[in-house]
Amino acid sequence: MSDVLDVSTLLDPGARDALANFPLDLGTLSDETLPAIRAAMAQFPVPELSDRVIRTDHDAGGVTIRVHRPAGVDGALPCVYWMHGGGLVLGTYAGDDARFDLWCQKYGCVGVSVEYRLAPETPYPGPLEDCYRGCAGCTTTPPSWASIRSASASVGPAPAPVWPPVSPCSPATGARSRCSSSC
């Protein structure tokens, strides 16, 4: 990522207007600006989470996934598999905690978010492979996933991940095409 990319020209005008009030300038990404943007994003306040959702982290062969499950609910539940936004260079699965704090209670589901490695430190297709690995872990039962599929955190015998609305360039699109019929 040695060239400067003005991403504001790629945005929907409504999104561009909303980002104009955002406390960070995300309009220019470069090798030089990326560390400062990541550091500033890490300083954003963390929303308060309820104790009505249990969050557990699991290793998936070098990729961490966070499983969110409504407290006190046993048995299999539908699974929403989520890959955070950020263009494969920004973001973290911790940004999904508030979303799943609401959704798991409201919709009676298990939420799984993946902490995929970011570019440019991890070149393509590394981030997409991480997203795929997390998805595959939700639909198969290798030993490392036993705790996710246990009675306390089951996502059911054959969960069908619910993909967020995506653009053709998102991690979900790449991982979905890699998952094919297995997800």
XYZ file of N, CA, C and O in Angstrom:
732
model
N 0.840 -1.173 0.000
C 0.000 0.000 0.000
C 0.884 1.235 0.000
O 0.824 2.046 0.895
N 1.687 1.381 -0.978
C 2.599 2.523 -1.025
C 1.947 3.757 -1.628
O 2.359 4.870 -1.340
N 0.942 3.590 -2.464
C 0.258 4.738 -3.064
C -0.796 5.264 -2.103
O -1.360 4.528 -1.300
N -1.113 6.542 -2.212
C -2.166 7.149 -1.416
C -3.481 6.928 -2.140
O -3.596 7.159 -3.347
N -4.483 6.476 -1.410
C -5.800 6.220 -1.964
C -6.797 7.132 -1.273
O -6.961 7.067 -0.055
N -7.441 8.002 -2.018
C -8.476 8.866 -1.470
C -9.790 8.109 -1.546
O -10.467 8.099 -2.575
N -10.151 7.445 -0.444
C -11.337 6.599 -0.437
C -12.626 7.406 -0.443
O -13.688 6.868 -0.759
N -12.571 8.683 -0.131
C -13.793 9.485 -0.102
C -14.455 9.538 -1.476
O -15.674 9.672 -1.572
N -13.680 9.420 -2.544
C -14.261 9.452 -3.889
C -15.028 8.171 -4.204
O -15.811 8.140 -5.151
N -14.825 7.125 -3.409
C -15.493 5.843 -3.645
C -16.773 5.694 -2.840
O -17.510 4.727 -3.030
N -17.045 6.632 -1.945
C -18.170 6.507 -1.025
C -19.460 7.060 -1.601
O -19.468 7.993 -2.400
N -20.554 6.497 -1.127
C -21.876 7.043 -1.387
C -21.899 8.462 -0.809
O -21.331 8.705 0.258
N -22.522 9.421 -1.502
C -22.533 10.799 -0.992
C -23.088 10.919 0.430
O -22.577 11.709 1.226
N -24.093 10.138 0.790
C -24.635 10.177 2.153
C -23.623 9.702 3.173
O -23.472 10.284 4.257
N -22.907 8.629 2.842
C -21.868 8.119 3.743
C -20.726 9.118 3.851
O -20.172 9.332 4.927
N -20.389 9.725 2.738
C -19.312 10.727 2.740
C -19.678 11.897 3.659
O -18.863 12.380 4.433
N -20.955 12.345 3.615
C -21.393 13.436 4.477
C -21.334 13.035 5.951
O -20.918 13.815 6.799
N -21.750 11.815 6.260
C -21.704 11.337 7.648
C -20.270 11.264 8.151
O -19.980 11.635 9.291
N -19.360 10.805 7.312
C -17.961 10.690 7.713
C -17.291 12.045 7.876
O -16.277 12.161 8.569
N -17.859 13.074 7.262
C -17.283 14.410 7.409
C -17.316 14.857 8.872
O -16.483 15.645 9.304
N -18.268 14.317 9.657
C -18.377 14.650 11.078
C -17.674 13.639 11.969
O -17.719 13.747 13.189
N -17.065 12.632 11.384
C -16.357 11.599 12.133
C -15.065 12.204 12.687
O -14.412 12.996 12.020
N -14.672 11.819 13.920
C -13.498 12.462 14.523
C -12.152 12.105 13.894
O -11.139 12.659 14.267
N -12.123 11.213 12.934
C -10.883 10.852 12.247
C -11.013 11.149 10.771
O -12.091 11.013 10.193
N -9.922 11.503 10.147
C -9.902 11.668 8.696
C -9.586 10.322 8.079
O -8.449 9.879 8.076
N -10.621 9.649 7.606
C -10.436 8.353 6.966
C -10.366 8.490 5.450
O -10.350 7.504 4.737
N -10.310 9.705 4.963
C -10.321 9.934 3.532
C -9.037 9.561 2.829
O -9.030 9.304 1.643
N -7.929 9.550 3.534
C -6.654 9.238 2.910
C -5.977 8.115 3.681
O -5.666 8.256 4.851
N -5.780 6.996 3.003
C -5.065 5.868 3.597
C -3.737 5.702 2.890
O -3.674 5.698 1.666
N -2.699 5.560 3.680
C -1.378 5.289 3.129
C -0.587 4.534 4.184
O -1.022 4.409 5.329
N 0.567 4.049 3.815
C 1.436 3.395 4.791
C 1.757 4.346 5.938
O 1.921 3.914 7.077
N 1.822 5.623 5.642
C 2.169 6.603 6.660
C 0.995 6.937 7.578
O 1.173 7.165 8.765
N -0.229 7.016 7.049
C -1.379 7.413 7.868
C -2.038 6.252 8.605
O -2.699 6.463 9.618
N -1.881 5.037 8.121
C -2.569 3.884 8.704
C -2.266 3.680 10.190
O -3.208 3.496 10.978
N -1.022 3.709 10.644
C -0.775 3.514 12.082
C -1.478 4.554 12.961
O -2.014 4.217 14.016
N -1.487 5.806 12.542
C -2.138 6.856 13.332
C -3.651 6.653 13.371
O -4.285 6.863 14.420
N -4.240 6.247 12.252
C -5.684 5.992 12.217
C -6.022 4.818 13.131
O -6.975 4.876 13.914
N -5.247 3.735 13.068
C -5.489 2.585 13.948
C -5.363 2.980 15.417
O -6.180 2.579 16.252
N -4.335 3.751 15.747
C -4.130 4.167 17.137
C -5.289 5.034 17.625
O -5.764 4.874 18.750
N -5.758 5.935 16.787
C -6.877 6.795 17.169
C -8.156 5.983 17.344
O -8.919 6.223 18.286
N -8.380 5.017 16.469
C -9.572 4.175 16.594
C -9.536 3.349 17.885
O -10.574 3.110 18.505
N -8.356 2.933 18.292
C -8.218 2.144 19.517
C -8.562 2.968 20.762
O -8.837 2.404 21.821
N -8.545 4.285 20.634
C -8.850 5.158 21.768
C -10.347 5.467 21.902
O -10.748 6.110 22.871
N -11.164 5.032 20.943
C -12.596 5.283 21.043
C -13.144 4.616 22.310
O -12.700 3.535 22.685
N -14.121 5.236 22.968
C -14.685 4.630 24.174
C -15.361 3.302 23.851
O -15.972 3.137 22.795
N -15.231 2.375 24.768
C -15.849 1.059 24.617
C -17.245 1.123 25.220
O -17.407 1.550 26.362
N -18.271 0.717 24.458
C -19.625 0.779 25.020
C -19.787 -0.214 26.170
O -19.149 -1.264 26.191
N -20.635 0.143 27.097
C -20.916 -0.753 28.216
C -21.732 -1.938 27.701
O -22.694 -1.766 26.948
N -21.329 -3.124 28.108
C -22.007 -4.342 27.667
C -22.796 -4.940 28.820
O -22.415 -4.795 29.985
N -23.875 -5.626 28.485
C -24.707 -6.236 29.511
C -24.092 -7.567 29.955
O -23.200 -8.098 29.304
N -24.639 -8.097 31.026
C -24.237 -9.434 31.452
C -25.246 -10.475 30.957
O -25.227 -11.617 31.372
N -26.112 -10.065 30.037
C -27.111 -10.986 29.481
C -26.591 -11.746 28.271
O -27.291 -12.575 27.707
N -25.349 -11.433 27.868
C -24.700 -12.154 26.776
C -23.334 -12.603 27.268
O -22.578 -11.806 27.831
N -23.029 -13.875 27.068
C -21.734 -14.439 27.446
C -20.826 -14.382 26.223
O -21.212 -14.807 25.134
N -19.627 -13.849 26.399
C -18.653 -13.737 25.313
C -17.439 -14.605 25.635
O -16.868 -14.486 26.715
N -17.065 -15.478 24.715
C -15.877 -16.319 24.901
C -15.044 -16.278 23.634
O -15.579 -16.286 22.521
N -13.736 -16.218 23.796
C -12.811 -16.230 22.667
C -12.278 -17.642 22.470
O -12.037 -18.361 23.442
N -12.086 -18.016 21.204
C -11.600 -19.345 20.851
C -10.532 -19.207 19.764
O -10.670 -18.384 18.864
N -9.512 -20.039 19.859
C -8.474 -20.053 18.835
C -8.896 -20.991 17.710
O -9.332 -22.112 17.962
N -8.767 -20.533 16.501
C -9.097 -21.332 15.318
C -7.842 -21.459 14.467
O -7.775 -20.931 13.374
N -6.842 -22.103 15.001
C -5.613 -22.287 14.239
C -4.910 -20.988 13.923
O -4.490 -20.763 12.793
N -4.778 -20.115 14.914
C -4.097 -18.844 14.701
C -5.036 -17.680 14.468
O -4.602 -16.541 14.405
N -6.315 -17.939 14.324
C -7.322 -16.902 14.150
C -8.237 -16.969 15.363
O -8.721 -18.037 15.719
N -8.461 -15.835 15.998
C -9.341 -15.813 17.161
C -10.749 -15.456 16.717
O -10.951 -14.535 15.927
N -11.705 -16.204 17.242
C -13.110 -15.851 17.034
C -13.734 -15.601 18.395
O -13.325 -16.176 19.397
N -14.695 -14.718 18.423
C -15.438 -14.444 19.655
C -16.860 -14.943 19.464
O -17.537 -14.569 18.504
N -17.289 -15.796 20.396
C -18.641 -16.348 20.381
C -19.466 -15.587 21.415
O -19.073 -15.470 22.571
N -20.602 -15.072 20.984
C -21.537 -14.329 21.829
C -22.796 -15.190 21.932
O -23.343 -15.603 20.909
N -23.254 -15.447 23.156
C -24.420 -16.301 23.346
C -25.295 -15.729 24.456
O -24.773 -15.308 25.480
N -26.622 -15.726 24.251
C -27.485 -15.234 25.324
C -27.270 -16.061 26.599
O -27.224 -17.295 26.533
N -27.116 -15.386 27.724
C -26.918 -16.077 28.996
C -28.173 -16.861 29.360
O -29.298 -16.413 29.124
N -27.960 -18.045 29.900
C -29.068 -18.858 30.393
C -29.878 -19.563 29.328
O -30.931 -20.117 29.621
N -29.428 -19.545 28.090
C -30.151 -20.216 27.005
C -29.354 -21.446 26.610
O -28.199 -21.350 26.222
N -29.971 -22.617 26.734
C -29.311 -23.869 26.383
C -29.769 -24.348 25.013
O -30.814 -23.935 24.510
N -28.996 -25.242 24.437
C -29.358 -25.847 23.162
C -28.845 -25.073 21.969
O -28.243 -24.004 22.095
N -29.112 -25.653 20.816
C -28.650 -25.064 19.565
C -29.443 -23.806 19.234
O -30.640 -23.727 19.487
N -28.744 -22.832 18.677
C -29.358 -21.582 18.241
C -28.854 -21.253 16.849
O -27.779 -21.695 16.449
N -29.600 -20.430 16.107
C -29.070 -19.947 14.822
C -27.791 -19.153 15.050
O -27.601 -18.557 16.104
N -26.938 -19.148 14.048
C -25.652 -18.466 14.158
C -25.559 -17.335 13.140
O -25.857 -17.530 11.967
N -25.145 -16.177 13.615
C -24.827 -15.058 12.739
C -23.307 -14.936 12.736
O -22.698 -14.676 13.777
N -22.698 -15.169 11.602
C -21.244 -15.078 11.475
C -20.918 -13.712 10.901
O -21.435 -13.328 9.855
N -20.047 -12.956 11.579
C -19.817 -11.567 11.222
C -18.338 -11.295 11.021
O -17.510 -11.690 11.828
N -18.026 -10.595 9.945
C -16.668 -10.143 9.664
C -16.680 -8.618 9.704
O -17.360 -7.990 8.902
N -15.958 -8.050 10.660
C -16.000 -6.600 10.850
C -15.566 -5.860 9.586
O -14.812 -6.372 8.769
N -16.051 -4.647 9.459
C -15.663 -3.800 8.345
C -14.298 -3.182 8.586
O -13.675 -3.389 9.622
N -13.840 -2.417 7.637
C -12.569 -1.724 7.746
C -11.683 -1.935 6.540
O -10.491 -1.632 6.580
N -12.257 -2.466 5.468
C -11.505 -2.596 4.224
C -10.296 -3.507 4.316
O -9.341 -3.346 3.566
N -10.305 -4.435 5.245
C -9.219 -5.391 5.478
C -7.979 -4.744 6.079
O -6.978 -5.408 6.295
N -8.019 -3.455 6.378
C -6.862 -2.777 6.964
C -7.170 -2.144 8.322
O -6.247 -1.782 9.050
N -8.428 -1.991 8.680
C -8.837 -1.370 9.936
C -9.851 -2.250 10.651
O -10.500 -3.088 10.040
N -10.017 -2.020 11.937
C -11.087 -2.664 12.686
C -10.628 -3.845 13.521
O -9.500 -4.320 13.418
N -11.575 -4.299 14.333
C -11.342 -5.419 15.231
C -12.678 -6.058 15.577
O -13.721 -5.407 15.504
N -12.638 -7.317 15.973
C -13.883 -7.986 16.339
C -14.489 -7.408 17.607
O -15.673 -7.571 17.860
N -13.716 -6.703 18.409
C -14.265 -6.065 19.608
C -15.331 -5.033 19.241
O -16.241 -4.767 20.026
N -15.247 -4.484 18.039
C -16.252 -3.543 17.573
C -17.611 -4.179 17.349
O -18.604 -3.471 17.182
N -17.669 -5.502 17.363
C -18.934 -6.215 17.175
C -19.613 -6.550 18.494
O -20.743 -7.032 18.508
N -18.943 -6.324 19.618
C -19.510 -6.711 20.915
C -20.856 -6.056 21.186
O -21.805 -6.721 21.606
N -20.969 -4.753 20.967
C -22.228 -4.057 21.241
C -23.345 -4.558 20.320
O -24.489 -4.714 20.755
N -23.006 -4.817 19.062
C -23.993 -5.333 18.108
C -24.568 -6.651 18.620
O -25.774 -6.848 18.690
N -23.670 -7.579 18.986
C -24.140 -8.885 19.429
C -24.743 -8.838 20.826
O -25.561 -9.691 21.167
N -24.375 -7.859 21.630
C -25.010 -7.697 22.931
C -26.511 -7.455 22.744
O -27.325 -7.930 23.529
N -26.851 -6.748 21.714
C -28.257 -6.484 21.389
C -28.869 -7.649 20.611
O -29.918 -8.178 20.978
N -28.224 -8.055 19.520
C -28.814 -9.055 18.630
C -29.023 -10.417 19.289
O -30.047 -11.055 19.045
N -28.073 -10.883 20.070
C -28.199 -12.217 20.668
C -29.414 -12.301 21.577
O -30.108 -13.311 21.609
N -29.681 -11.224 22.297
C -30.861 -11.196 23.153
C -32.136 -11.030 22.337
O -33.117 -11.737 22.538
N -32.111 -10.103 21.412
C -33.313 -9.762 20.647
C -33.748 -10.881 19.708
O -34.930 -11.148 19.550
N -32.771 -11.539 19.061
C -33.105 -12.534 18.047
C -32.857 -13.964 18.485
O -33.093 -14.892 17.713
N -32.371 -14.181 19.705
C -32.142 -15.533 20.190
C -31.141 -16.297 19.339
O -31.413 -17.404 18.885
N -29.990 -15.684 19.108
C -28.991 -16.299 18.243
C -27.624 -16.307 18.915
O -27.411 -15.647 19.923
N -26.732 -17.079 18.340
C -25.320 -17.037 18.690
C -24.653 -16.132 17.659
O -24.926 -16.247 16.465
N -23.817 -15.225 18.119
C -23.049 -14.379 17.210
C -21.594 -14.793 17.251
O -21.040 -15.004 18.327
N -20.998 -14.935 16.092
C -19.578 -15.281 16.000
C -18.892 -14.206 15.170
O -19.305 -13.925 14.048
N -17.874 -13.589 15.748
C -17.105 -12.584 15.013
C -15.645 -13.012 14.966
O -15.126 -13.589 15.917
N -15.019 -12.744 13.844
C -13.653 -13.211 13.609
C -12.673 -12.045 13.686
O -12.952 -10.960 13.178
N -11.559 -12.278 14.333
C -10.486 -11.286 14.403
C -9.470 -11.634 13.328
O -8.442 -12.240 13.596
N -9.809 -11.294 12.083
C -8.900 -11.622 10.994
C -7.699 -10.690 11.001
O -7.766 -9.558 11.472
N -6.580 -11.198 10.511
C -5.361 -10.385 10.433
C -5.548 -9.303 9.375
O -6.266 -9.499 8.405
N -4.918 -8.172 9.604
C -5.108 -7.017 8.740
C -3.957 -6.838 7.756
O -2.814 -7.175 8.043
N -4.291 -6.266 6.601
C -3.288 -5.845 5.625
C -2.811 -4.453 6.043
O -3.542 -3.743 6.739
N -1.673 -4.032 5.697
C -0.711 -4.680 4.813
C 0.204 -5.685 5.522
O 0.971 -6.378 4.878
N 0.121 -5.782 6.859
C 0.987 -6.715 7.575
C 0.750 -8.155 7.122
O 1.684 -8.953 7.064
N -0.506 -8.481 6.836
C -0.842 -9.792 6.304
C -1.363 -9.587 4.888
O -2.473 -9.093 4.694
N -0.561 -9.909 3.880
C -0.977 -9.648 2.500
C -2.128 -10.561 2.064
O -2.346 -11.631 2.626
N -2.835 -10.102 1.047
C -3.895 -10.875 0.410
C -3.311 -12.205 -0.058
O -2.196 -12.235 -0.546
N -4.009 -13.297 0.126
C -5.387 -13.471 0.596
C -5.496 -13.798 2.083
O -6.512 -14.328 2.530
N -4.467 -13.505 2.878
C -4.457 -13.863 4.288
C -5.704 -13.475 5.067
O -6.291 -14.324 5.747
N -6.161 -12.210 5.018
C -7.365 -11.852 5.765
C -8.599 -12.653 5.337
O -9.398 -13.062 6.176
N -8.740 -12.905 4.037
C -9.888 -13.691 3.574
C -9.794 -15.133 4.039
O -10.802 -15.755 4.395
N -8.590 -15.683 4.046
C -8.408 -17.052 4.534
C -8.780 -17.137 6.013
O -9.368 -18.121 6.455
N -8.439 -16.105 6.789
C -8.823 -16.080 8.199
C -10.342 -16.078 8.343
O -10.905 -16.803 9.180
N -11.016 -15.269 7.538
C -12.481 -15.220 7.583
C -13.074 -16.573 7.221
O -14.020 -17.046 7.856
N -12.515 -17.215 6.215
C -12.980 -18.543 5.823
C -12.771 -19.551 6.956
O -13.650 -20.347 7.258
N -11.596 -19.506 7.574
C -11.295 -20.454 8.640
C -12.308 -20.333 9.779
O -12.747 -21.325 10.346
N -12.672 -19.103 10.123
C -13.687 -18.903 11.154
C -15.034 -19.452 10.741
O -15.728 -20.103 11.521
N -15.419 -19.214 9.487
C -16.691 -19.726 8.968
C -16.693 -21.246 8.965
O -17.649 -21.883 9.413
N -15.614 -21.831 8.471
C -15.536 -23.292 8.412
C -15.614 -23.890 9.804
O -16.197 -24.956 10.004
N -15.054 -23.202 10.786
C -15.110 -23.698 12.150
C -16.519 -23.731 12.713
O -16.822 -24.521 13.601
N -17.401 -22.875 12.216
C -18.795 -22.868 12.668
C -19.616 -23.968 12.025
O -20.698 -24.285 12.500
N -19.146 -24.526 10.940
C -19.943 -25.514 10.208
C -19.344 -26.910 10.238
O -19.894 -27.820 9.647
N -18.200 -27.071 10.887
C -17.573 -28.381 11.011
C -17.252 -28.631 12.473
O -17.429 -27.766 13.312
N -16.766 -29.789 12.784
C -16.513 -30.111 14.179
C -15.106 -30.643 14.436
O -14.930 -31.680 15.047
N -14.049 -29.959 13.974
C -12.725 -30.412 14.375
C -12.565 -30.267 15.883
O -13.277 -29.478 16.506
N -11.637 -31.002 16.502
C -11.505 -30.965 17.961
C -11.351 -29.564 18.548
O -11.862 -29.289 19.621
N -10.680 -28.662 17.849
C -10.466 -27.330 18.415
C -11.766 -26.538 18.562
O -11.808 -25.544 19.256
N -12.834 -26.982 17.907
C -14.109 -26.273 17.976
C -15.094 -26.943 18.920
O -16.233 -26.527 19.013
N -14.643 -27.971 19.637
C -15.560 -28.717 20.497
C -16.259 -27.812 21.513
O -17.448 -27.974 21.782
N -15.544 -26.854 22.082
C -16.160 -26.007 23.096
C -17.237 -25.109 22.516
O -18.177 -24.741 23.214
N -17.127 -24.742 21.258
C -18.149 -23.901 20.635
C -19.418 -24.704 20.400
O -20.517 -24.210 20.534
N -19.254 -25.970 20.087
C -20.400 -26.790 19.742
C -20.954 -27.547 20.942
O -21.835 -28.371 20.806
N -20.452 -27.269 22.143
C -20.931 -27.932 23.346
C -22.325 -27.426 23.702
O -22.821 -26.450 23.138
N -22.928 -28.046 24.678
C -24.284 -27.655 25.093
C -24.331 -26.202 25.553
O -25.342 -25.532 25.400
N -23.227 -25.690 26.087
C -23.256 -24.318 26.590
C -23.041 -23.280 25.493
O -23.262 -22.110 25.710
N -22.583 -23.704 24.323
C -22.308 -22.713 23.275
C -22.626 -23.227 21.895
O -22.027 -22.832 20.924
N -23.587 -24.120 21.783
C -23.863 -24.759 20.499
C -24.432 -23.790 19.484
O -25.238 -22.934 19.801
N -23.997 -23.948 18.252
C -24.593 -23.205 17.154
C -25.405 -24.146 16.282
O -25.757 -23.802 15.173
N -25.719 -25.332 16.786
C -26.573 -26.261 16.062
C -25.783 -27.199 15.184
O -24.604 -27.004 14.931
N -26.451 -28.249 14.705
C -25.754 -29.257 13.912
C -25.332 -28.772 12.536
O -24.356 -29.238 11.993
N -26.051 -27.843 11.937
C -25.698 -27.369 10.594
C -26.090 -25.906 10.462
O -27.039 -25.571 9.771
N -25.383 -25.020 11.166
C -25.777 -23.612 11.101
C -25.552 -23.026 9.724
O -24.657 -23.440 9.001
N -26.385 -22.094 9.377
C -26.220 -21.364 8.122
C -25.887 -19.929 8.482
O -26.742 -19.195 8.950
N -24.631 -19.517 8.351
C -24.288 -18.142 8.710
C -25.146 -17.131 7.959
O -25.469 -17.328 6.797
N -25.527 -16.104 8.653
C -26.270 -15.006 8.043
C -25.253 -13.943 7.690
O -24.617 -13.373 8.554
N -25.094 -13.695 6.405
C -24.064 -12.763 5.956
C -24.578 -11.349 6.056
O -25.702 -11.074 5.706
N -23.777 -10.416 6.528
C -24.220 -9.025 6.528
C -24.316 -8.507 5.100
O -23.708 -9.077 4.202
N -25.098 -7.460 4.896
C -25.100 -6.854 3.567
C -23.666 -6.467 3.202
O -22.966 -5.880 4.022
N -23.250 -6.807 2.003
C -21.839 -6.634 1.672
C -21.655 -5.976 0.317
O -22.519 -6.019 -0.535
N -20.496 -5.388 0.149
C -20.107 -4.873 -1.152
C -19.283 -5.944 -1.851
O -18.817 -6.879 -1.220
N -19.070 -5.829 -3.155
C -18.280 -6.831 -3.866
C -16.835 -6.916 -3.394
O -16.164 -7.886 -3.666
N -16.347 -5.925 -2.658
C -14.944 -5.904 -2.221
C -14.791 -6.234 -0.745
O -13.727 -6.056 -0.186
N -15.840 -6.697 -0.081
C -15.763 -6.918 1.358
C -15.169 -8.282 1.695
O -15.154 -9.189 0.870
N -14.714 -8.445 2.967
C -14.215 -9.757 3.368
C -15.299 -10.818 3.301
O -15.021 -11.977 3.012
N -16.561 -10.424 3.537
C -17.643 -11.407 3.483
C -17.805 -11.968 2.078
O -18.042 -13.156 1.899
N -17.671 -11.143 1.070
C -17.806 -11.608 -0.308
C -16.706 -12.614 -0.639
O -16.970 -13.673 -1.199
N -15.474 -12.295 -0.269
C -14.369 -13.204 -0.544
C -14.492 -14.505 0.220
O -14.286 -15.588 -0.327
N -14.850 -14.420 1.498
C -14.979 -15.637 2.296
C -16.180 -16.455 1.850
O -16.135 -17.682 1.823
N -17.262 -15.768 1.460
C -18.459 -16.489 1.007
C -18.138 -17.286 -0.241
O -18.527 -18.451 -0.357
N -17.411 -16.717 -1.180
C -17.089 -17.462 -2.391
C -16.145 -18.625 -2.073
O -16.226 -19.671 -2.682
N -15.284 -18.466 -1.070
C -14.382 -19.542 -0.650
C -15.154 -20.636 0.072
O -14.880 -21.806 -0.066
N -16.166 -20.223 0.880
C -16.948 -21.206 1.633
C -17.820 -22.057 0.721
O -18.066 -23.218 1.007
N -18.298 -21.481 -0.364
C -19.230 -22.122 -1.300
C -20.340 -22.842 -0.541
O -20.952 -22.287 0.326
N -20.574 -24.092 -0.824
C -21.702 -24.790 -0.209
C -21.430 -25.221 1.226
O -22.355 -25.617 1.918
N -20.200 -25.157 1.707
C -19.925 -25.608 3.063
C -20.453 -24.637 4.108
O -20.579 -24.990 5.260
N -20.726 -23.400 3.731
C -21.280 -22.437 4.689
C -22.711 -22.151 4.331
O -23.348 -21.336 4.798
